[in-house]
Short mmCIF file of C-alpha atoms in Angstrom, two decimals:
data_model
loop_
_atom_site.label_atom_id
_atom_site.label_comp_id
_atom_site.label_asym_id
_atom_site.label_seq_id
_atom_site.Cartn_x
_atom_site.Cartn_y
_atom_site.Cartn_z
CA MET A 9 -17.01 -1.17 -15.34
CA LEU A 10 -17.34 -3.47 -12.36
CA ARG A 11 -13.81 -4.72 -13.03
CA ALA A 12 -11.63 -2.98 -15.60
CA PRO A 13 -9.01 -5.12 -17.41
CA ALA A 14 -5.39 -4.38 -16.58
CA GLU A 15 -4.79 -2.42 -19.81
CA SER A 16 -7.57 -0.01 -18.85
CA LYS A 17 -6.84 0.17 -15.13
CA PHE A 18 -3.15 0.92 -15.70
CA ALA A 19 -3.47 2.74 -19.06
CA ASP A 20 -1.56 5.79 -17.80
CA GLU A 21 1.40 3.66 -16.71
CA LEU A 22 1.44 1.74 -19.97
CA ASP A 23 1.35 4.99 -21.99
CA TYR A 24 4.27 6.35 -19.98
CA LEU A 25 6.36 3.19 -20.29
CA GLU A 26 5.70 3.06 -24.03
CA SER A 27 6.80 6.69 -24.42
CA VAL A 28 10.18 6.15 -22.70
CA ASP A 29 10.86 2.63 -23.94
CA ASP A 30 13.82 2.50 -26.32
CA GLY A 31 14.59 -1.20 -25.89
CA PRO A 32 14.28 -3.85 -28.61
CA LYS A 33 10.75 -5.22 -28.99
CA PRO A 34 9.99 -8.74 -30.27
CA PHE A 35 7.44 -8.93 -33.09
CA SER A 36 4.61 -6.43 -32.61
CA TRP A 37 5.06 -6.00 -28.86
CA ARG A 38 4.03 -2.62 -27.43
CA LEU A 39 6.76 -2.77 -24.77
CA SER A 40 10.22 -4.28 -24.65
CA PRO A 41 10.76 -7.30 -22.39
CA ARG A 42 12.56 -5.09 -19.85
CA MET A 43 9.63 -2.69 -19.64
CA VAL A 44 7.14 -5.58 -19.41
CA ARG A 45 9.04 -6.72 -16.33
CA VAL A 46 8.98 -3.18 -14.90
CA PHE A 47 5.21 -2.98 -15.43
CA VAL A 48 4.59 -6.29 -13.64
CA LEU A 49 7.16 -6.14 -10.83
CA GLY A 50 7.44 -2.38 -10.37
CA SER A 51 10.30 0.02 -11.04
CA GLU A 52 13.64 0.21 -9.27
CA ARG A 53 16.20 3.01 -9.10
CA ALA A 54 18.40 1.17 -11.60
CA ASP A 55 15.63 1.42 -14.23
CA GLY A 56 16.27 5.15 -14.52
CA LEU A 57 12.62 6.20 -14.75
CA ASP A 58 11.42 9.61 -13.61
CA ARG A 59 8.23 8.21 -12.08
CA GLU A 60 7.54 5.23 -9.87
CA ILE A 61 5.76 2.18 -11.29
CA PRO A 62 4.18 0.21 -8.42
CA GLN A 63 4.51 -3.56 -8.12
CA LYS A 64 1.40 -5.44 -9.24
CA TRP A 65 2.38 -9.10 -8.97
CA PHE A 66 4.29 -10.35 -5.95
CA GLY A 67 6.53 -13.31 -6.53
CA ASP A 68 9.98 -14.41 -7.62
CA ARG A 69 11.48 -12.20 -10.34
CA SER A 70 12.82 -15.26 -12.17
CA PHE A 71 9.28 -16.57 -12.78
CA VAL A 72 8.27 -13.36 -14.52
CA GLU A 73 11.45 -13.16 -16.57
CA ARG A 74 11.11 -16.76 -17.74
CA ALA A 75 7.48 -16.14 -18.68
CA ILE A 76 8.43 -13.06 -20.73
CA VAL A 77 11.26 -14.89 -22.50
CA THR A 78 8.89 -17.74 -23.36
CA LEU A 79 6.38 -15.35 -24.94
CA ALA A 80 9.18 -13.82 -27.02
CA SER A 81 9.75 -17.28 -28.55
CA ASP A 82 7.32 -19.36 -30.58
CA ARG A 83 6.29 -21.55 -27.66
CA GLY A 84 3.20 -21.26 -25.50
CA LEU A 85 3.40 -20.39 -21.81
CA LEU A 86 1.75 -22.56 -19.16
CA LEU A 87 1.45 -21.11 -15.65
CA ILE A 88 0.75 -23.92 -13.23
CA GLY A 89 0.22 -23.85 -9.47
CA ASP A 90 -2.22 -24.16 -6.60
CA PRO A 91 -5.45 -22.14 -6.55
CA GLY A 92 -5.00 -18.53 -5.50
CA THR A 93 -1.31 -18.18 -6.42
CA GLY A 94 -1.93 -15.36 -8.90
CA LYS A 95 -1.61 -17.28 -12.18
CA SER A 96 -4.52 -15.57 -13.92
CA TRP A 97 -3.49 -12.15 -12.63
CA LEU A 98 0.05 -12.63 -13.95
CA ALA A 99 -1.32 -13.80 -17.32
CA GLU A 100 -3.54 -10.72 -17.52
CA LEU A 101 -0.69 -8.35 -16.66
CA LEU A 102 1.63 -9.92 -19.24
CA ALA A 103 -0.99 -9.72 -21.99
CA ALA A 104 -1.82 -6.11 -21.08
CA ALA A 105 1.83 -5.05 -21.20
CA ILE A 106 2.70 -6.91 -24.39
CA CYS A 107 -0.31 -6.12 -26.60
CA ARG A 108 -2.64 -3.87 -24.55
CA ASN A 109 -5.38 -6.50 -24.77
CA SER A 110 -5.90 -9.10 -22.04
CA THR A 111 -9.52 -9.91 -22.87
CA LEU A 112 -9.06 -12.61 -25.53
CA VAL A 113 -9.78 -15.40 -23.05
CA VAL A 114 -11.16 -18.93 -23.29
CA GLN A 115 -12.33 -20.42 -20.00
CA GLY A 116 -11.64 -24.14 -19.86
CA THR A 117 -14.49 -26.26 -18.52
CA ALA A 118 -15.96 -29.69 -19.14
CA GLY A 119 -18.29 -27.97 -21.62
CA THR A 120 -15.57 -26.24 -23.65
CA THR A 121 -15.57 -27.42 -27.28
CA GLU A 122 -13.34 -27.01 -30.33
CA ASP A 123 -15.58 -24.14 -31.44
CA HIS A 124 -14.46 -22.15 -28.41
CA ILE A 125 -10.84 -22.19 -29.55
CA LYS A 126 -11.38 -22.18 -33.33
CA TYR A 127 -14.60 -20.75 -34.78
CA SER A 128 -18.34 -21.12 -35.01
CA TRP A 129 -21.04 -19.80 -37.33
CA ASN A 130 -23.75 -17.15 -37.26
CA VAL A 131 -26.64 -19.46 -38.07
CA SER A 132 -29.00 -16.77 -39.37
CA MET A 133 -26.35 -15.38 -41.75
CA VAL A 134 -25.47 -18.88 -42.96
CA ILE A 135 -29.16 -19.53 -43.76
CA ALA A 136 -29.48 -16.20 -45.55
CA LYS A 137 -26.16 -16.00 -47.42
CA GLY A 138 -24.34 -19.28 -46.93
CA GLN A 139 -21.05 -19.96 -45.22
CA SER A 140 -18.44 -17.23 -45.67
CA ARG A 141 -15.80 -15.38 -43.68
CA GLU A 142 -18.46 -12.79 -42.91
CA SER A 143 -20.77 -15.36 -41.31
CA MET A 144 -17.95 -16.98 -39.32
CA ILE A 145 -17.55 -16.16 -35.62
CA PRO A 146 -13.86 -16.39 -34.67
CA SER A 147 -12.92 -17.59 -31.21
CA PRO A 148 -10.78 -15.40 -28.93
CA ILE A 149 -7.80 -17.60 -29.86
CA MET A 150 -8.40 -17.16 -33.60
CA THR A 151 -8.81 -13.41 -33.09
CA ALA A 152 -5.45 -13.36 -31.29
CA MET A 153 -3.90 -15.25 -34.22
CA GLU A 154 -5.26 -12.78 -36.78
CA GLN A 155 -4.14 -9.74 -34.77
CA GLY A 156 -0.76 -11.13 -33.71
CA VAL A 157 -1.45 -10.71 -29.99
CA ILE A 158 -1.70 -12.83 -26.85
CA GLY A 159 -4.59 -15.28 -26.37
CA ARG A 160 -5.33 -16.69 -22.93
CA PHE A 161 -6.65 -20.13 -21.97
CA GLU A 162 -7.78 -20.44 -18.35
CA GLU A 163 -7.89 -23.80 -16.56
CA LEU A 164 -6.49 -25.82 -19.44
CA THR A 165 -6.70 -29.15 -17.60
CA ARG A 166 -10.45 -28.65 -17.09
CA SER A 167 -11.08 -29.01 -20.83
CA THR A 168 -11.44 -32.37 -22.56
CA SER A 169 -8.77 -34.17 -24.58
CA ASP A 170 -10.47 -33.23 -27.89
CA VAL A 171 -10.07 -29.54 -27.08
CA GLN A 172 -6.49 -30.04 -25.97
CA ASP A 173 -5.70 -31.90 -29.21
CA ALA A 174 -7.10 -29.00 -31.25
CA LEU A 175 -4.78 -26.66 -29.37
CA ILE A 176 -1.77 -28.79 -30.35
CA SER A 177 -2.38 -27.98 -34.01
CA ILE A 178 -2.62 -24.25 -33.33
CA LEU A 179 0.57 -24.19 -31.28
CA SER A 180 2.59 -26.26 -33.74
CA GLU A 181 1.28 -25.27 -37.18
CA LYS A 182 0.29 -21.69 -36.29
CA TYR A 183 -2.78 -21.76 -38.50
CA VAL A 184 -6.40 -22.92 -38.47
CA SER A 185 -8.03 -24.54 -41.50
CA ILE A 186 -11.67 -23.78 -42.32
CA PRO A 187 -12.78 -26.72 -44.49
CA GLU A 188 -16.31 -25.29 -44.91
CA LEU A 189 -14.91 -22.46 -47.08
CA PRO A 190 -13.56 -22.88 -50.62
CA GLY A 191 -9.84 -22.46 -51.21
CA ASP A 192 -9.41 -22.98 -54.93
CA ASP A 193 -6.38 -22.17 -57.09
CA GLY A 194 -3.96 -22.22 -54.19
CA SER A 195 -5.68 -19.36 -52.36
CA SER A 196 -5.68 -19.23 -48.55
CA ASP A 197 -9.25 -18.06 -48.08
CA ASN A 198 -9.98 -21.15 -46.02
CA ILE A 199 -6.93 -20.80 -43.74
CA VAL A 200 -6.29 -18.34 -40.92
CA PHE A 201 -2.57 -17.85 -40.34
CA ALA A 202 -1.14 -16.58 -37.07
CA GLN A 203 0.56 -13.19 -37.34
CA PRO A 204 3.91 -12.42 -35.68
CA GLY A 205 3.42 -11.76 -31.98
CA PHE A 206 0.76 -14.41 -31.48
CA SER A 207 1.18 -16.65 -28.47
CA ILE A 208 -0.95 -18.38 -25.85
CA ILE A 209 -0.76 -18.05 -22.08
CA ALA A 210 -2.52 -20.97 -20.41
CA THR A 211 -3.11 -21.61 -16.72
CA ALA A 212 -3.59 -24.91 -14.95
CA ASN A 213 -4.47 -25.84 -11.41
CA SER A 214 -1.95 -28.26 -9.91
CA ARG A 215 -4.76 -29.71 -7.77
CA ASP A 216 -6.60 -30.80 -10.93
CA ARG A 217 -4.21 -33.63 -11.72
CA GLY A 218 -6.16 -36.54 -13.08
CA VAL A 219 -9.08 -34.44 -14.32
CA ASN A 220 -7.82 -34.17 -17.91
CA ASP A 221 -4.08 -34.69 -17.88
CA LEU A 222 -2.12 -32.95 -20.62
CA SER A 223 -0.76 -35.20 -23.34
CA SER A 224 3.00 -35.35 -23.85
CA ALA A 225 2.50 -33.75 -27.28
CA LEU A 226 0.79 -30.72 -25.76
CA LYS A 227 3.32 -30.46 -22.93
CA ARG A 228 6.14 -30.23 -25.49
CA ARG A 229 4.54 -27.12 -26.99
CA PHE A 230 4.44 -25.24 -23.70
CA ASN A 231 7.13 -23.88 -21.45
CA PHE A 232 6.08 -24.56 -17.86
CA VAL A 233 6.42 -21.92 -15.15
CA ARG A 234 5.37 -23.26 -11.75
CA ILE A 235 4.00 -20.62 -9.39
CA PRO A 236 4.44 -21.69 -5.75
CA VAL A 237 2.19 -20.73 -2.86
CA VAL A 238 3.43 -17.54 -1.21
CA THR A 239 4.65 -18.47 2.26
CA ASN A 240 6.83 -15.43 2.99
CA LYS A 241 4.82 -13.32 5.43
CA LYS A 242 6.20 -10.03 4.15
CA SER A 243 5.31 -10.79 0.53
CA GLU A 244 1.92 -12.16 1.53
CA ALA A 245 1.18 -9.04 3.58
CA GLU A 246 2.05 -6.85 0.57
CA ILE A 247 -0.32 -8.82 -1.66
CA VAL A 248 -3.17 -8.61 0.85
CA ARG A 249 -2.62 -4.87 1.35
CA PHE A 250 -2.50 -4.26 -2.41
CA ARG A 251 -5.76 -6.11 -3.04
CA THR A 252 -7.46 -4.63 0.00
CA THR A 253 -6.60 -1.10 -1.13
CA GLU A 254 -8.22 -1.88 -4.50
CA LEU A 255 -11.31 -3.21 -2.74
CA LEU A 256 -11.71 -0.12 -0.54
CA ARG A 257 -11.24 2.16 -3.53
CA ARG A 258 -13.75 0.24 -5.66
CA HIS A 259 -16.42 0.30 -2.97
CA GLN A 260 -15.52 3.85 -1.87
CA ILE A 261 -15.09 2.64 1.69
CA GLU A 262 -13.03 4.55 4.23
CA LEU A 263 -11.95 1.92 6.74
CA ASP A 264 -8.55 1.19 8.27
CA VAL A 265 -7.16 -2.32 8.49
CA PRO A 266 -5.21 -2.41 11.77
CA PRO A 267 -1.75 -3.98 11.29
CA THR A 268 -2.40 -6.18 14.33
CA LEU A 269 -5.44 -7.77 12.69
CA LEU A 270 -3.54 -8.31 9.43
CA ASP A 271 -0.81 -10.08 11.43
CA ILE A 272 -3.45 -12.27 13.10
CA LEU A 273 -4.91 -13.21 9.70
CA LEU A 274 -1.49 -14.06 8.26
CA GLN A 275 -0.49 -16.06 11.33
CA SER A 276 -3.77 -18.00 11.34
CA PHE A 277 -3.33 -19.06 7.73
CA ALA A 278 0.31 -20.00 8.37
CA ASP A 279 -0.76 -22.14 11.34
CA LEU A 280 -3.51 -23.85 9.36
CA ARG A 281 -1.12 -24.57 6.47
CA SER A 282 1.35 -26.17 8.88
CA ALA A 283 -1.43 -28.30 10.32
CA ALA A 284 -2.50 -29.36 6.82
CA GLU A 285 1.07 -30.37 5.92
CA SER A 286 1.37 -32.57 9.00
CA ALA A 287 -2.10 -34.10 8.60
CA LYS A 288 -2.18 -37.83 7.93
CA GLY A 289 -5.26 -37.84 5.71
CA ASP A 290 -7.67 -35.60 3.81
CA ASP A 291 -10.18 -35.82 6.67
CA GLU A 292 -7.69 -33.92 8.83
CA LYS A 293 -7.21 -31.14 6.27
CA LEU A 294 -9.47 -28.21 5.50
CA GLU A 295 -11.03 -28.37 2.06
CA SER A 296 -9.79 -24.82 1.48
CA ALA A 297 -6.44 -24.45 -0.29
CA LEU A 298 -5.52 -21.76 2.29
CA SER A 299 -4.14 -19.58 -0.49
CA THR A 300 -3.36 -15.89 -0.44
CA ALA A 301 -6.48 -15.30 -2.55
CA GLU A 302 -8.59 -16.90 0.19
CA GLN A 303 -7.00 -14.65 2.78
CA ILE A 304 -8.02 -11.68 0.66
CA GLY A 305 -11.54 -13.10 0.46
CA VAL A 306 -11.74 -13.48 4.25
CA LEU A 307 -10.55 -9.90 4.77
CA GLU A 308 -12.90 -8.57 2.09
CA ASP A 309 -15.86 -10.29 3.74
CA ALA A 310 -14.91 -8.85 7.15
CA ILE A 311 -14.46 -5.34 5.75
CA LEU A 312 -17.81 -5.32 3.96
CA HIS A 313 -19.58 -6.75 7.01
CA SER A 314 -18.00 -4.08 9.22
CA HIS A 315 -18.97 -1.34 6.78
CA PHE A 316 -22.58 -2.32 6.19
CA PHE A 317 -23.59 -4.03 9.45
CA GLY A 318 -21.05 -2.84 12.00
CA ASP A 319 -19.71 0.48 13.22
CA ARG A 320 -17.36 0.87 10.22
CA THR A 321 -14.43 -0.35 12.30
CA LEU A 322 -12.77 -3.67 11.55
CA ARG A 323 -12.69 -5.76 14.70
CA ALA A 324 -11.06 -9.06 15.60
CA GLN A 325 -14.41 -10.73 16.29
CA THR A 326 -15.65 -9.89 12.78
CA LEU A 327 -12.42 -11.14 11.21
CA ALA A 328 -12.68 -14.43 13.12
CA SER A 329 -16.30 -14.94 12.11
CA SER A 330 -15.39 -14.26 8.48
CA LEU A 331 -12.50 -16.72 8.60
CA VAL A 332 -14.62 -19.52 10.07
CA GLY A 333 -17.50 -18.87 7.68
CA SER A 334 -15.20 -18.80 4.63
CA LEU A 335 -13.13 -21.89 5.47
CA ALA A 336 -15.81 -24.20 6.90
CA ARG A 337 -16.95 -25.67 3.59
CA ARG A 338 -17.58 -29.21 4.80
CA ASN A 339 -19.83 -29.74 7.75
CA PRO A 340 -18.92 -31.17 10.23
CA GLU A 341 -15.36 -32.10 9.09
CA ASP A 342 -14.01 -28.57 8.59
CA LEU A 343 -15.71 -27.30 11.73
CA ALA A 344 -14.01 -30.02 13.76
CA ILE A 345 -10.62 -29.04 12.31
CA LEU A 346 -11.22 -25.36 13.00
CA SER A 347 -12.43 -26.07 16.53
CA LYS A 348 -9.27 -28.06 17.24
CA TYR A 349 -7.14 -25.19 15.94
CA TRP A 350 -9.14 -22.60 17.89
CA HIS A 351 -8.80 -24.36 21.23
CA GLY A 352 -5.30 -25.73 20.66
CA VAL A 353 -3.58 -22.69 19.17
CA VAL A 354 -5.71 -19.55 19.36
CA GLU A 355 -6.88 -20.03 22.96
CA PRO A 356 -3.34 -20.25 24.44
CA ARG A 357 -2.41 -17.03 22.63
CA ALA A 358 -5.57 -15.37 23.89
CA LYS A 359 -4.68 -16.16 27.52
CA LYS A 360 -1.56 -14.02 27.43
CA ASP A 361 -1.91 -10.78 29.38
CA ASP A 362 -1.07 -8.48 26.47
CA ALA A 363 -3.04 -10.35 23.82
CA GLN A 364 -6.35 -8.46 23.74
CA PRO A 365 -6.73 -8.75 19.90
CA TRP A 366 -6.17 -12.51 20.13
CA GLN A 367 -8.74 -12.71 22.95
CA ASP A 368 -11.33 -10.96 20.79
CA PHE A 369 -10.34 -13.15 17.83
CA PHE A 370 -10.77 -16.28 19.96
CA GLU A 371 -14.22 -15.25 21.20
CA GLY A 372 -15.42 -14.34 17.71
CA GLY A 373 -14.25 -17.62 16.23
CA ARG A 374 -15.66 -19.72 19.07
CA GLU A 375 -19.08 -18.12 18.66
CA ALA A 376 -18.99 -18.63 14.87
CA ILE A 377 -18.07 -22.32 15.23
CA ALA A 378 -20.85 -22.84 17.78
CA THR A 379 -23.39 -21.15 15.50
CA LEU A 380 -22.45 -23.33 12.53
CA SER A 381 -22.25 -26.58 14.51
#
């Protein structure tokens, strides 16, 4: 698989945690809430485990605990935050730990319809045999209801109000009616009821306000957990290292990331975020959200370029070129912002006697900006 889901990638850990888990489990959960937290945040000495479980999501413990408690209730969970804050990754990890299936996902877009969250029909079977449960194609959400597991809805605010209204019924009534099928004599053949353990984890981009705002009725059926942008350098460095290690393993690349270059990357993003916060208008801000995910993308681009077109050594010039190329999405606005940062912040650091990496970073970025201008 190009990208294995969390329940496959960490199957060995999940098997181990399940074998030693003696805590109370809500509904049909595979792990207790305590062990779900251990799987997501990593083990500590106080957990009393005889093997280490590495941390997979880096953020405040209280966010994870509140998310787990919400899923143990009958309310949906809405993870909301800026792009690149790890909302989807957290949702995937929670679903994998709770029910060993994180793949029942609906992607919210302007083209998402009610069929995507309820059901549709196999047209050829309907023509041949008529409408029946056999000819019905359940959505990932309906499948999650029938199996009593977690369904996921990505980018909820990207979907239209009709789709959001259909979700209100599922979250409140916990069943889906199928009016096309007969339900005579009080039978429930035309109703799909949610089984214990069913819940929905939705994500929403806080920058999408005004696209399709959630109704107050839908908001009442979700518990909100707001995921902030990671600004702590230590935590951000851990996230970047974790993702970079996965990248190198996936591509079977043997290449070291010098700590000095990682520090330069982290400092550059911190500087650009500070500049964006003090900017007076959108024209003075980069279009990029400057998230941790975008840092990982910049580093990934630099690593692959160094591996395939360089001498298999990550250099400051390559990192700078990758940063400029990844963040300059508007031309010439973003290039002007980057040029101002390069000459106002990077150049003074490069002129210090002991700042050879910054000198190389400055030269690489200046050349990249000149090429794109």
